[in-house]
Amino acid sequence: MLLSASKAVKLNPAFSVVKRIVTEGKMVKYESLPPLGSTKPLSPVEVTIDPLSVRTKMSLPCKLNAGRTLLLDWGRKRTGWLSISGKGKVSFSYASDMRIFDLFDSELAQKEDFMGDCYSFAFVRAQGSIELCDKDQLVQKRLCPLRYLRLKNTTDLPVVVSAVSLRPSEFPALPAGTFECSDEALNTAWKMGIDTVHLCTQPAEESTSPIYVPFGDGYVQWDGCRRDREVWGGDLRAGALPWYYNFQDQSPIKNSLYSILAGQHIGCDEHGLLPGSSSRHFIFYEWAFWEVVCLWEYYLHTADRELLHYADHKLVAFLEWSEKKFSQHPDKWIHNSNSWMYTIEFEEQARAALQIEALGAFEALSGLRSEERRVW
């Protein structure tokens, strides 16, 4: 298998995405879709009326008679703020997959508690209704993760949909890295992975609970753009690795680590523990160790010492917490209160291996601290 990878210095202005989707049993080819990282408002690439019966292509503005449905497709998964204008009242729903609309149309979706009471969904309601007017208005104040927007005229009067656009919210830059090999499955997996971390890199103030971060333009890397919309330590380590090799601006990773360090538990039974997440500061031992590993790897990839200076006393407090926990168990390992490693048979061994790796990162960071104390 032939492999090539690079960390490009210049971006290709002709960068485009070729996307294929299956519609009505036919392959539809979309060429030159605006890439992720675009800063201009995006119009849907396809507009169809009554999409689940006879697909009739339309263009905006268009008239939507009583009982009719309009489907707007941006051609790929997106995140951003939806604006709409027109006249009349429509119900809306949005999704990244057409199958989600089947769920929205089910009896289950008609129940009041259909969306649940999960805090992550407090600002993300993927369905509702809106009274259109001549001026553009936001469908929702918070950003929407979607590919499709469905508008239904559930009134007895005609509705006019004049314009719909999406202002992108993901990190405003194109990937600088490239990957290519002779295996198309790997090429596709690489592209999907980069798209995923890109869509998860969003403004910090849009987090489940808005957070302050000081670096760059204020972006962080969430575990997901639909939910939980929060920086999680273990997820961050997984997302940071491809980010280092594919984006030139590392401030989203720096901000994400900063937001976790800032939430360190103080003055409680878990004094010194780094939180598992940045907004709600969950107690998650496993993620705290991954955060130390991620901090060391951030330095390895960037040689940036500014964040290490901020982390200095926090790491000392976390090491003291760790030593206390180690001493509480006969086997000298910290036993997690919760873990994602339950999915593997050698869970206990994996936890121990993670703690060893984190202690190695501690030692390496301590070496930097001693070697160049004047810089820190």
Short mmCIF file of C-alpha atoms in Angstrom, two decimals:
data_model
loop_
_atom_site.label_atom_id
_atom_site.label_comp_id
_atom_site.label_asym_id
_atom_site.label_seq_id
_atom_site.Cartn_x
_atom_site.Cartn_y
_atom_site.Cartn_z
CA MET A 1 0.00 0.00 0.00
CA LEU A 2 1.38 3.39 -0.97
CA LEU A 3 1.18 6.14 1.62
CA SER A 4 1.92 9.82 1.58
CA ALA A 5 1.16 12.48 4.15
CA SER A 6 2.23 16.07 4.54
CA LYS A 7 1.76 19.12 6.71
CA ALA A 8 1.38 21.73 4.00
CA VAL A 9 2.46 25.33 4.47
CA LYS A 10 0.12 26.81 1.88
CA LEU A 11 -3.54 26.02 1.40
CA ASN A 12 -4.88 25.04 -1.96
CA PRO A 13 -7.37 27.75 -3.03
CA ALA A 14 -9.03 25.30 -5.39
CA PHE A 15 -9.82 22.92 -2.51
CA SER A 16 -13.16 21.26 -3.14
CA VAL A 17 -15.12 18.28 -2.00
CA VAL A 18 -16.75 15.77 -4.29
CA LYS A 19 -19.75 14.34 -2.52
CA ARG A 20 -22.09 11.54 -3.57
CA ILE A 21 -25.46 10.86 -2.01
CA VAL A 22 -28.11 8.31 -2.84
CA THR A 23 -31.48 9.82 -3.73
CA GLU A 24 -34.41 7.84 -5.04
CA GLY A 25 -32.08 4.96 -5.87
CA LYS A 26 -29.89 7.13 -8.09
CA MET A 27 -26.40 8.48 -7.55
CA VAL A 28 -26.32 12.28 -7.45
CA LYS A 29 -22.87 13.85 -7.73
CA TYR A 30 -22.14 17.15 -6.01
CA GLU A 31 -18.97 18.86 -7.17
CA SER A 32 -17.11 21.76 -5.61
CA LEU A 33 -19.22 22.02 -2.47
CA PRO A 34 -17.95 24.84 -0.24
CA PRO A 35 -15.51 23.17 2.17
CA LEU A 36 -15.76 23.16 5.92
CA GLY A 37 -14.10 26.27 7.29
CA SER A 38 -15.87 28.61 4.89
CA THR A 39 -16.77 31.97 6.41
CA LYS A 40 -19.46 33.05 3.92
CA PRO A 41 -23.17 32.36 4.40
CA LEU A 42 -24.13 29.19 2.54
CA SER A 43 -27.29 28.61 0.54
CA PRO A 44 -28.64 25.06 0.17
CA VAL A 45 -27.29 23.24 -2.89
CA GLU A 46 -30.63 21.57 -3.58
CA VAL A 47 -34.23 22.51 -2.84
CA THR A 48 -37.05 20.01 -3.45
CA ILE A 49 -40.76 20.05 -2.71
CA ASP A 50 -42.63 17.07 -1.21
CA PRO A 51 -39.35 15.10 -1.11
CA LEU A 52 -40.88 11.86 0.17
CA SER A 53 -43.27 11.48 -2.77
CA VAL A 54 -42.41 13.03 -6.14
CA ARG A 55 -39.20 14.99 -5.90
CA THR A 56 -39.66 18.29 -7.70
CA LYS A 57 -36.65 20.58 -7.79
CA MET A 58 -37.34 24.14 -6.79
CA SER A 59 -35.47 27.37 -6.26
CA LEU A 60 -35.94 30.14 -3.72
CA PRO A 61 -38.08 32.13 -3.34
CA CYS A 62 -40.91 29.63 -3.68
CA LYS A 63 -44.55 29.27 -2.72
CA LEU A 64 -45.53 26.48 -0.37
CA ASN A 65 -49.21 25.62 -0.45
CA ALA A 66 -51.09 24.12 2.50
CA GLY A 67 -49.86 20.66 3.39
CA ARG A 68 -46.73 20.85 1.23
CA THR A 69 -43.16 20.19 2.39
CA LEU A 70 -39.89 21.78 1.33
CA LEU A 71 -36.54 20.02 1.82
CA LEU A 72 -33.31 22.03 1.71
CA ASP A 73 -30.01 20.17 1.38
CA TRP A 74 -26.55 21.64 1.97
CA GLY A 75 -24.89 18.58 0.42
CA ARG A 76 -22.83 17.64 3.47
CA LYS A 77 -22.98 17.88 7.25
CA ARG A 78 -22.65 21.45 8.47
CA THR A 79 -22.86 23.53 11.62
CA GLY A 80 -23.95 27.13 11.92
CA TRP A 81 -26.71 29.64 12.44
CA LEU A 82 -29.77 29.26 10.22
CA SER A 83 -31.48 32.37 8.86
CA ILE A 84 -34.80 32.42 7.02
CA SER A 85 -37.17 34.98 5.53
CA GLY A 86 -40.57 34.85 3.86
CA LYS A 87 -44.24 35.16 4.72
CA GLY A 88 -46.45 32.82 6.74
CA LYS A 89 -45.94 30.21 9.42
CA VAL A 90 -44.01 26.97 8.90
CA SER A 91 -42.96 24.09 11.08
CA PHE A 92 -39.29 23.16 10.80
CA SER A 93 -37.05 20.23 11.59
CA TYR A 94 -33.42 19.65 10.75
CA ALA A 95 -31.16 16.62 10.70
CA SER A 96 -27.87 15.30 9.37
CA ASP A 97 -29.54 12.11 8.12
CA MET A 98 -32.85 11.70 6.27
CA ARG A 99 -33.78 8.80 8.55
CA ILE A 100 -34.10 11.22 11.48
CA PHE A 101 -37.18 12.71 9.83
CA ASP A 102 -38.91 9.33 10.08
CA LEU A 103 -38.36 9.55 13.83
CA PHE A 104 -39.71 13.09 13.94
CA ASP A 105 -42.86 11.87 12.15
CA SER A 106 -43.41 8.94 14.52
CA GLU A 107 -45.91 8.80 17.38
CA LEU A 108 -43.00 8.91 19.82
CA ALA A 109 -42.04 12.38 18.63
CA GLN A 110 -45.47 13.74 19.47
CA LYS A 111 -44.93 13.24 23.20
CA GLU A 112 -44.02 16.30 25.23
CA ASP A 113 -40.88 14.72 26.64
CA PHE A 114 -39.68 13.41 23.27
CA MET A 115 -36.45 15.45 23.37
CA GLY A 116 -35.82 14.38 26.96
CA ASP A 117 -34.47 16.57 29.73
CA CYS A 118 -30.77 16.11 28.96
CA TYR A 119 -28.97 19.37 29.68
CA SER A 120 -27.06 18.99 26.42
CA PHE A 121 -30.29 19.48 24.48
CA ALA A 122 -31.41 22.55 26.40
CA PHE A 123 -30.54 24.87 23.52
CA VAL A 124 -30.74 22.40 20.65
CA ARG A 125 -34.29 21.74 19.55
CA ALA A 126 -34.22 20.18 16.13
CA GLN A 127 -37.88 20.89 15.47
CA GLY A 128 -40.34 23.70 16.08
CA SER A 129 -42.28 26.39 14.24
CA ILE A 130 -41.52 29.93 13.11
CA GLU A 131 -43.49 32.89 11.76
CA LEU A 132 -41.68 34.17 8.67
CA CYS A 133 -41.20 37.85 7.88
CA ASP A 134 -39.50 39.96 5.22
CA LYS A 135 -36.28 40.30 7.21
CA ASP A 136 -33.89 37.43 7.86
CA GLN A 137 -34.34 35.91 11.30
CA LEU A 138 -32.59 33.11 13.12
CA VAL A 139 -34.37 29.79 13.28
CA GLN A 140 -32.62 29.30 16.64
CA LYS A 141 -30.23 31.49 18.62
CA ARG A 142 -27.80 28.62 19.13
CA LEU A 143 -25.94 26.97 16.27
CA CYS A 144 -27.57 24.07 14.42
CA PRO A 145 -25.83 20.85 13.34
CA LEU A 146 -27.46 19.65 10.14
CA ARG A 147 -27.35 18.71 6.51
CA TYR A 148 -31.09 18.92 5.80
CA LEU A 149 -33.73 21.46 6.78
CA ARG A 150 -37.37 20.47 6.31
CA LEU A 151 -40.09 23.11 6.21
CA LYS A 152 -43.78 22.16 6.38
CA ASN A 153 -46.80 24.31 5.77
CA THR A 154 -49.24 23.03 8.39
CA THR A 155 -51.62 25.98 7.98
CA ASP A 156 -54.54 26.45 5.59
CA LEU A 157 -52.90 29.40 3.83
CA PRO A 158 -50.06 29.56 1.29
CA VAL A 159 -46.59 30.32 2.63
CA VAL A 160 -43.70 32.01 0.83
CA VAL A 161 -40.15 30.98 1.64
CA SER A 162 -37.96 33.77 0.29
CA ALA A 163 -34.44 32.86 1.41
CA VAL A 164 -32.60 30.43 3.67
CA SER A 165 -28.91 30.55 4.51
CA LEU A 166 -26.45 29.01 6.96
CA ARG A 167 -23.64 31.04 8.56
CA PRO A 168 -20.93 28.47 9.33
CA SER A 169 -19.76 28.15 12.93
CA GLU A 170 -16.90 25.62 12.72
CA PHE A 171 -13.26 26.71 12.94
CA PRO A 172 -12.71 29.11 9.99
CA ALA A 173 -9.78 27.47 8.22
CA LEU A 174 -9.17 24.76 5.67
CA PRO A 175 -7.12 21.70 6.64
CA ALA A 176 -3.46 22.22 5.82
CA GLY A 177 -2.53 18.54 5.96
CA THR A 178 -3.12 15.91 3.30
CA PHE A 179 -3.26 12.13 3.24
CA GLU A 180 -3.38 9.79 0.28
CA CYS A 181 -2.83 6.08 -0.20
CA SER A 182 -3.81 3.33 -2.61
CA ASP A 183 -6.64 2.14 -0.33
CA GLU A 184 -9.79 4.21 -0.94
CA ALA A 185 -11.33 3.00 2.32
CA LEU A 186 -8.43 4.56 4.25
CA ASN A 187 -8.65 7.76 2.21
CA THR A 188 -12.35 8.01 3.02
CA ALA A 189 -11.74 7.25 6.70
CA TRP A 190 -9.10 9.99 6.87
CA LYS A 191 -11.45 12.53 5.27
CA MET A 192 -14.32 11.58 7.56
CA GLY A 193 -12.04 11.87 10.58
CA ILE A 194 -10.81 15.34 9.63
CA ASP A 195 -14.35 16.50 8.90
CA THR A 196 -15.46 15.20 12.30
CA VAL A 197 -12.82 17.03 14.35
CA HIS A 198 -13.40 20.14 12.21
CA LEU A 199 -17.16 20.13 12.89
CA CYS A 200 -16.46 19.59 16.59
CA THR A 201 -14.20 22.66 16.79
CA GLN A 202 -16.57 25.47 17.71
CA PRO A 203 -16.74 28.81 19.56
CA ALA A 204 -16.26 28.35 23.31
CA GLU A 205 -19.24 30.56 24.10
CA GLU A 206 -21.48 28.07 22.25
CA SER A 207 -20.57 25.29 24.69
CA THR A 208 -23.29 23.67 26.81
CA SER A 209 -22.30 26.14 29.51
CA PRO A 210 -20.36 29.03 27.91
CA ILE A 211 -16.70 29.06 28.91
CA TYR A 212 -13.92 31.66 28.74
CA VAL A 213 -10.76 30.86 26.80
CA PRO A 214 -7.94 33.34 26.12
CA PHE A 215 -6.14 32.12 23.02
CA GLY A 216 -6.63 32.76 19.31
CA ASP A 217 -10.21 33.44 18.22
CA GLY A 218 -11.79 31.55 21.10
CA TYR A 219 -12.44 28.09 19.61
CA VAL A 220 -12.40 24.80 21.51
CA GLN A 221 -12.81 21.18 20.47
CA TRP A 222 -16.02 19.52 21.67
CA ASP A 223 -16.77 15.84 21.90
CA GLY A 224 -19.72 16.43 19.54
CA CYS A 225 -21.42 19.34 17.79
CA ARG A 226 -24.91 18.00 18.58
CA ARG A 227 -24.25 16.86 22.14
CA ASP A 228 -22.61 17.23 24.58
CA ARG A 229 -21.10 20.40 23.11
CA GLU A 230 -18.41 20.25 25.75
CA VAL A 231 -14.66 19.66 25.98
CA TRP A 232 -14.08 16.18 27.42
CA GLY A 233 -10.53 15.20 28.34
CA GLY A 234 -10.40 11.75 26.79
CA ASP A 235 -12.23 12.82 23.63
CA LEU A 236 -9.87 15.80 23.37
CA ARG A 237 -6.81 13.57 23.29
CA ALA A 238 -8.32 11.57 20.41
CA GLY A 239 -9.28 14.72 18.49
CA ALA A 240 -6.06 16.60 19.17
CA LEU A 241 -3.79 14.08 17.44
CA PRO A 242 -5.28 14.52 13.93
CA TRP A 243 -5.60 18.27 14.54
CA TYR A 244 -1.84 18.68 15.05
CA TYR A 245 -1.09 17.21 11.63
CA ASN A 246 -3.89 18.83 9.65
CA PHE A 247 -4.32 22.39 10.93
CA GLN A 248 -1.76 25.12 11.36
CA ASP A 249 -3.51 27.02 14.16
CA GLN A 250 -3.27 24.98 17.37
CA SER A 251 -5.16 27.47 19.56
CA PRO A 252 -8.34 25.32 19.73
CA ILE A 253 -6.39 22.53 21.43
CA LYS A 254 -4.61 25.03 23.67
CA ASN A 255 -7.95 26.61 24.65
CA SER A 256 -9.48 23.21 25.30
CA LEU A 257 -6.68 22.20 27.66
CA TYR A 258 -6.84 25.61 29.35
CA SER A 259 -10.58 25.24 29.96
CA ILE A 260 -10.04 21.88 31.66
CA LEU A 261 -7.15 23.12 33.80
CA ALA A 262 -9.26 26.12 34.83
CA GLY A 263 -11.94 23.82 36.21
CA GLN A 264 -9.70 21.92 38.63
CA HIS A 265 -11.54 20.73 41.74
CA ILE A 266 -10.54 22.79 44.79
CA GLY A 267 -11.55 22.68 48.44
CA CYS A 268 -13.52 19.43 48.26
CA ASP A 269 -13.00 15.68 48.72
CA GLU A 270 -11.45 15.56 45.23
CA HIS A 271 -9.15 18.54 45.78
CA GLY A 272 -6.54 18.66 43.01
CA LEU A 273 -8.40 16.40 40.57
CA LEU A 274 -8.63 17.71 37.02
CA PRO A 275 -12.24 17.65 35.79
CA GLY A 276 -13.36 15.26 33.09
CA SER A 277 -15.10 18.07 31.22
CA SER A 278 -14.77 21.82 30.86
CA SER A 279 -18.31 23.15 31.30
CA ARG A 280 -19.81 20.92 34.00
CA HIS A 281 -16.57 19.67 35.59
CA PHE A 282 -17.57 16.02 35.84
CA ILE A 283 -15.54 13.76 38.12
CA PHE A 284 -13.98 11.29 35.71
CA TYR A 285 -10.65 9.83 36.88
CA GLU A 286 -9.85 8.17 33.58
CA TRP A 287 -10.21 11.39 31.58
CA ALA A 288 -8.04 13.31 34.07
CA PHE A 289 -5.09 11.04 33.27
CA TRP A 290 -5.69 11.42 29.53
CA GLU A 291 -5.58 15.19 30.02
CA VAL A 292 -2.03 14.98 31.39
CA VAL A 293 -1.01 12.84 28.41
CA CYS A 294 -2.69 15.33 26.07
CA LEU A 295 -0.89 18.26 27.70
CA TRP A 296 2.50 16.59 27.19
CA GLU A 297 1.67 15.72 23.57
CA TYR A 298 0.54 19.29 22.97
CA TYR A 299 4.01 20.46 24.00
CA LEU A 300 5.67 17.80 21.82
CA HIS A 301 3.78 18.99 18.76
CA THR A 302 3.95 22.74 19.35
CA ALA A 303 6.91 23.46 21.68
CA ASP A 304 4.55 25.99 23.29
CA ARG A 305 5.50 26.63 26.94
CA GLU A 306 2.89 29.29 27.70
CA LEU A 307 0.26 26.74 28.63
CA LEU A 308 2.76 24.80 30.74
CA HIS A 309 3.35 27.91 32.84
CA TYR A 310 -0.38 28.12 33.55
CA ALA A 311 -0.55 24.37 34.26
CA ASP A 312 2.43 24.29 36.66
CA HIS A 313 0.79 24.52 40.09
CA LYS A 314 -2.30 22.69 38.85
CA LEU A 315 -0.23 19.67 37.85
CA VAL A 316 1.47 19.70 41.25
CA ALA A 317 -1.95 19.61 42.93
CA PHE A 318 -3.13 16.82 40.63
CA LEU A 319 0.01 14.79 41.36
CA GLU A 320 -0.66 15.17 45.09
CA TRP A 321 -4.24 13.98 44.52
CA SER A 322 -2.90 11.00 42.55
CA GLU A 323 -0.41 10.01 45.25
CA LYS A 324 -3.16 10.14 47.85
CA LYS A 325 -5.40 7.90 45.73
CA PHE A 326 -2.58 5.45 44.95
CA SER A 327 -1.96 4.98 48.68
CA GLN A 328 -5.61 4.09 49.34
CA HIS A 329 -5.52 0.80 47.42
CA PRO A 330 -3.43 -2.28 48.23
CA ASP A 331 -2.49 -2.78 44.58
CA LYS A 332 -1.40 0.90 44.36
CA TRP A 333 -3.63 1.59 41.35
CA ILE A 334 -6.41 4.15 41.20
CA HIS A 335 -9.71 2.39 40.61
CA ASN A 336 -12.01 4.53 38.50
CA SER A 337 -15.51 5.41 39.58
CA ASN A 338 -16.49 5.37 35.92
CA SER A 339 -14.75 4.40 32.71
CA TRP A 340 -15.16 3.99 28.97
CA MET A 341 -12.84 1.00 29.08
CA TYR A 342 -15.66 -1.30 30.17
CA THR A 343 -16.04 -2.18 26.49
CA ILE A 344 -12.80 -4.19 26.48
CA GLU A 345 -12.08 -7.46 28.26
CA PHE A 346 -8.79 -6.30 29.82
CA GLU A 347 -10.31 -3.19 31.37
CA GLU A 348 -8.30 -3.28 34.60
CA GLN A 349 -5.00 -3.74 32.75
CA ALA A 350 -5.89 -0.92 30.36
CA ARG A 351 -6.60 1.43 33.24
CA ALA A 352 -3.26 0.60 34.79
CA ALA A 353 -1.50 1.13 31.46
CA LEU A 354 -3.12 4.57 31.14
CA GLN A 355 -1.95 5.54 34.63
CA ILE A 356 1.58 4.43 33.76
CA GLU A 357 1.47 6.52 30.57
CA ALA A 358 0.18 9.53 32.50
CA LEU A 359 2.93 9.15 35.10
CA GLY A 360 5.44 9.11 32.25
CA ALA A 361 3.95 12.38 30.99
CA PHE A 362 4.16 13.76 34.54
CA GLU A 363 7.85 12.86 34.66
CA ALA A 364 8.55 14.44 31.27
CA LEU A 365 6.74 17.64 32.23
CA SER A 366 8.56 17.69 35.56
CA GLY A 367 11.86 17.40 33.70
CA LEU A 368 10.99 20.47 31.62
CA ARG A 369 9.99 22.30 34.77
CA SER A 370 13.33 21.60 36.45
CA GLU A 371 15.44 22.09 33.33
CA GLU A 372 14.11 25.50 32.34
CA ARG A 373 12.51 26.87 35.46
CA ARG A 374 13.43 30.38 34.38
CA VAL A 375 11.27 30.03 31.25
CA TRP A 376 8.29 28.74 33.18
#
